[in-house]
Amino acid sequence: MSDDSQFCITTRDLSLWYAKFQALKQVNLNIRQGLITSLIGPSGCGKTTLLRCFNRVNERCGYVTTTGEIRILDKNIYDPDVSLISLRKAIGMVFQRPNPLPISVYENVVFGLRIHSEGGVKKSELDAAVEVALTEVGLWTDLKDRLNDKAVGLQLEQQQKLCIARLLPLKPEIILMDEPCSALDVDGTRAIEELMFSLKGRYTMVIVTHNMMQARRSSDECIFMLMGEVVEHSRTEELFLTPKNAKTAEYIEGRYG
Amino acid sequence: MTDEPKPTRARRSPLALVTERVVEVLIHVSGFSAILFVFGIFFFVFKEGAPFLSKLDWMQFLFSSEWIPTSSVQPKYGAWALIVGTMSVTVLGMLIAVPFGLGAAVFVSEFCTGRLKETLKIVIELLAAIPSVVWGFIGLKVMSPLIISVFQVPVGVNLFNAAILLALMSVPIMVSIGEDALKAVPDTYREAALALGATRWQTIYRVLIPAGRNGLLAAVLLGVGRAIGETMAVLMATGHAVKIPHSIFDPVRTLTATIAAELGETSQGSPHYQVLFLIGVLLFSITFVVNLAADLIVKGVRRQ
Ligand SMILES: Nc1ncnc2c1ncn2[C@@H]1O[C@H](COP(=O)(O)OP(=O)(O)OP(=O)(O)O)[C@@H](O)[C@H]1O
Ligand SMILES: [Mg+2]
């Protein structure tokens, strides 16, 4: 493997159990740096579970066991000396339902900076970070006069953009998105997809989606999962045009889902 | 289609219909009776005290600390020391109870899982079920000697003793309501903070406490309501001396304890008797305001 450095996330024999139930089986993946990789598969196949392994939020439930390894930027994130806090700082996550915190728009964006800086940050730095982050997600013109409004009062599309914006000040390497558009309408979906394109290259993005058209439109590589296993992983057009596995072919033809 | 189900009502027997009506009426009656009882209680307490209203020297009642109701020459009804007694015991009790109560609520809701959580909740509910006279015993027989030996003070039944008892009594309420308030904070907020790399503690004070603020406040106010209205434990543990306290180790007397201790010895309709009822009205008004505040705040929570 000469181009190992191009891989941002590498898993080796990753298995995960919820109590006795095995949700991931021997997952081996190489996810490339700087690209958008989509995770598709029928409901319950373990997409969310896999995504939540990458920032180790699965461990919130005490009954989860994980074996195998995940190397992110050449470090096994299950090593005992890994700091969960800096891991999660480097890996942002966007959830299925927009979940801005019940504080102002401004405070949502600077939340990460506040919790990751010991002595407090200068107001001017915070202001600058808010402007940059909101501009990047295309909310600045709409919200610059409403920074002190409650974030939970925004439209869903704006909330989801805000949830992306609040990751940016921490300069993450990776952004994980779990069905980021499933709560949004057509326009909202388009807006978020456009946003993903504009962020591409600077961040490695992994998105879970139920929507095959979305996977096709927006991702460079695509992973098809079934019953906790990775069935196929290839470039998106290859996977959709010339699937190697019969099950993949059946799924993308819509025979089950 | 011929085999459509018949409307269910037609299949019911007349008896079932009658029972339903009766149950409905009973439910209405019990609902309204709650309101009726509250007003009824207020009315009767007020009616007993009312005749004295015109004769009452309000300045003396509210601002003098001379409480000599049994003097045959010149009885004095200054309730100021009693008001101060109630307030000081309550405030000190709450100063102790609020940090413990909210701390325990956070602990139970955010740090405990499974068995430990269930056990703790049961223990806390048991604590809430201890009758106040039992707390009084503990105040007299356990706390009092302890306070004397630890703080080297002459009397162990005093403001401090009663405040600790009140704290112990109101903590369980604060914990269970506070825990409910935190439980009501959507889990997505916790996940959002966690995924951004917040520690558990940062999540608590930056997200959960602001998000559950109203519910936590309501928990505190209900605890306060409990403390103000408490009688038996404070009667036994305050020392029951009518005086303005100068330190937390001075004995005091509260409004509630005064009523409980003196009402039995007054003759019905006497000025003393009527003043005690006015004290009842005063207490009722205080707890009413506290509860109303708690209620409005809880409503605020729901609206959010
Ligand atoms: N917290 C949990 N506790 C126990 N089992 C879980 C938990 N979360 C998920 N599972 C189980 O693990 C399996 C994989 O779930 P997961 O949520 O990863 O699927 P998914 O592919 O994201 O599905 P969907 O498309 O519906 O979101 C499912 O069978 C689910 O029932
Ligand atoms: Mg999912």
PDB file of N, CA and C in Angstrom, chain A residues 1 4 7 9-15 25-31 50 54 66-72 76 78:
ATOM      1  N   MET A   1       0.846  -1.198   0.000  1.00  0.00           N
ATOM      2  CA  MET A   1       0.000   0.000   0.000  1.00  0.00           C
ATOM      3  C   MET A   1       0.885   1.253   0.000  1.00  0.00           C
ATOM      4  N   ASP A   4      -1.042   4.899   1.369  1.00  0.00           N
ATOM      5  CA  ASP A   4      -1.662   4.818   2.679  1.00  0.00           C
ATOM      6  C   ASP A   4      -2.014   6.196   3.247  1.00  0.00           C
ATOM      7  N   PHE A   7      -5.436   7.776   2.972  1.00  0.00           N
ATOM      8  CA  PHE A   7      -6.575   7.322   3.742  1.00  0.00           C
ATOM      9  C   PHE A   7      -6.687   8.092   5.046  1.00  0.00           C
ATOM     10  N   ILE A   9      -9.534   7.525   7.280  1.00  0.00           N
ATOM     11  CA  ILE A   9     -10.081   6.611   8.280  1.00  0.00           C
ATOM     12  C   ILE A   9      -9.843   5.193   7.779  1.00  0.00           C
ATOM     13  N   THR A  10      -9.234   4.377   8.593  1.00  0.00           N
ATOM     14  CA  THR A  10      -9.008   2.985   8.228  1.00  0.00           C
ATOM     15  C   THR A  10      -9.526   2.108   9.354  1.00  0.00           C
ATOM     16  N   THR A  11     -10.384   1.157   9.024  1.00  0.00           N
ATOM     17  CA  THR A  11     -10.825   0.250  10.088  1.00  0.00           C
ATOM     18  C   THR A  11     -10.274  -1.136   9.806  1.00  0.00           C
ATOM     19  N   ARG A  12      -9.933  -1.861  10.877  1.00  0.00           N
ATOM     20  CA  ARG A  12      -9.440  -3.235  10.747  1.00  0.00           C
ATOM     21  C   ARG A  12     -10.279  -4.150  11.624  1.00  0.00           C
ATOM     22  N   ASP A  13     -11.012  -5.043  11.000  1.00  0.00           N
ATOM     23  CA  ASP A  13     -11.793  -6.040  11.735  1.00  0.00           C
ATOM     24  C   ASP A  13     -12.647  -5.416  12.827  1.00  0.00           C
ATOM     25  N   LEU A  14     -13.300  -4.336  12.481  1.00  0.00           N
ATOM     26  CA  LEU A  14     -14.115  -3.641  13.468  1.00  0.00           C
ATOM     27  C   LEU A  14     -15.439  -4.377  13.681  1.00  0.00           C
ATOM     28  N   SER A  15     -15.674  -4.789  14.916  1.00  0.00           N
ATOM     29  CA  SER A  15     -16.961  -5.404  15.256  1.00  0.00           C
ATOM     30  C   SER A  15     -17.540  -4.681  16.449  1.00  0.00           C
ATOM     31  N   LYS A  25     -19.951  -6.300  11.786  1.00  0.00           N
ATOM     32  CA  LYS A  25     -19.210  -7.560  11.692  1.00  0.00           C
ATOM     33  C   LYS A  25     -17.958  -7.363  10.852  1.00  0.00           C
ATOM     34  N   GLN A  26     -16.821  -7.381  11.509  1.00  0.00           N
ATOM     35  CA  GLN A  26     -15.529  -7.416  10.800  1.00  0.00           C
ATOM     36  C   GLN A  26     -15.479  -6.377   9.678  1.00  0.00           C
ATOM     37  N   VAL A  27     -15.686  -5.142  10.032  1.00  0.00           N
ATOM     38  CA  VAL A  27     -15.688  -4.111   8.999  1.00  0.00           C
ATOM     39  C   VAL A  27     -14.264  -3.673   8.673  1.00  0.00           C
ATOM     40  N   ASN A  28     -13.895  -3.757   7.411  1.00  0.00           N
ATOM     41  CA  ASN A  28     -12.592  -3.279   6.955  1.00  0.00           C
ATOM     42  C   ASN A  28     -12.817  -2.211   5.898  1.00  0.00           C
ATOM     43  N   LEU A  29     -12.334  -1.019   6.178  1.00  0.00           N
ATOM     44  CA  LEU A  29     -12.598   0.095   5.275  1.00  0.00           C
ATOM     45  C   LEU A  29     -11.388   0.995   5.156  1.00  0.00           C
ATOM     46  N   ASN A  30     -11.262   1.624   4.012  1.00  0.00           N
ATOM     47  CA  ASN A  30     -10.285   2.699   3.858  1.00  0.00           C
ATOM     48  C   ASN A  30     -11.028   3.892   3.284  1.00  0.00           C
ATOM     49  N   ILE A  31     -11.152   4.900   4.061  1.00  0.00           N
ATOM     50  CA  ILE A  31     -11.890   6.076   3.586  1.00  0.00           C
ATOM     51  C   ILE A  31     -10.896   7.168   3.229  1.00  0.00           C
ATOM     52  N   LEU A  50     -21.838   2.504  12.602  1.00  0.00           N
ATOM     53  CA  LEU A  50     -20.475   2.642  12.103  1.00  0.00           C
ATOM     54  C   LEU A  50     -20.011   4.088  12.215  1.00  0.00           C
ATOM     55  N   PHE A  54     -16.688   6.312  14.747  1.00  0.00           N
ATOM     56  CA  PHE A  54     -15.548   7.139  14.370  1.00  0.00           C
ATOM     57  C   PHE A  54     -15.281   8.255  15.373  1.00  0.00           C
ATOM     58  N   THR A  66     -16.707  -2.979  21.615  1.00  0.00           N
ATOM     59  CA  THR A  66     -16.118  -2.812  20.293  1.00  0.00           C
ATOM     60  C   THR A  66     -14.810  -3.590  20.245  1.00  0.00           C
ATOM     61  N   THR A  67     -14.558  -4.272  19.139  1.00  0.00           N
ATOM     62  CA  THR A  67     -13.248  -4.897  18.958  1.00  0.00           C
ATOM     63  C   THR A  67     -12.715  -4.489  17.593  1.00  0.00           C
ATOM     64  N   GLY A  68     -11.419  -4.711  17.397  1.00  0.00           N
ATOM     65  CA  GLY A  68     -10.790  -4.292  16.157  1.00  0.00           C
ATOM     66  C   GLY A  68     -10.193  -2.916  16.340  1.00  0.00           C
ATOM     67  N   GLU A  69      -9.778  -2.295  15.240  1.00  0.00           N
ATOM     68  CA  GLU A  69      -9.223  -0.958  15.406  1.00  0.00           C
ATOM     69  C   GLU A  69      -9.689  -0.008  14.328  1.00  0.00           C
ATOM     70  N   ILE A  70      -9.669   1.269  14.701  1.00  0.00           N
ATOM     71  CA  ILE A  70      -9.968   2.326  13.741  1.00  0.00           C
ATOM     72  C   ILE A  70      -8.786   3.267  13.760  1.00  0.00           C
ATOM     73  N   ARG A  71      -8.142   3.407  12.644  1.00  0.00           N
ATOM     74  CA  ARG A  71      -7.025   4.350  12.602  1.00  0.00           C
ATOM     75  C   ARG A  71      -7.515   5.616  11.932  1.00  0.00           C
ATOM     76  N   ILE A  72      -7.388   6.692  12.656  1.00  0.00           N
ATOM     77  CA  ILE A  72      -7.734   7.979  12.076  1.00  0.00           C
ATOM     78  C   ILE A  72      -6.474   8.817  12.120  1.00  0.00           C
ATOM     79  N   ASN A  76      -4.611   4.744  16.269  1.00  0.00           N
ATOM     80  CA  ASN A  76      -5.767   3.930  16.627  1.00  0.00           C
ATOM     81  C   ASN A  76      -6.578   4.658  17.702  1.00  0.00           C
ATOM     82  N   TYR A  78      -8.863   3.691  19.481  1.00  0.00           N
ATOM     83  CA  TYR A  78      -9.224   2.923  20.669  1.00  0.00           C
ATOM     84  C   TYR A  78      -8.026   2.686  21.588  1.00  0.00           C
TER      85      TYR A  78
END
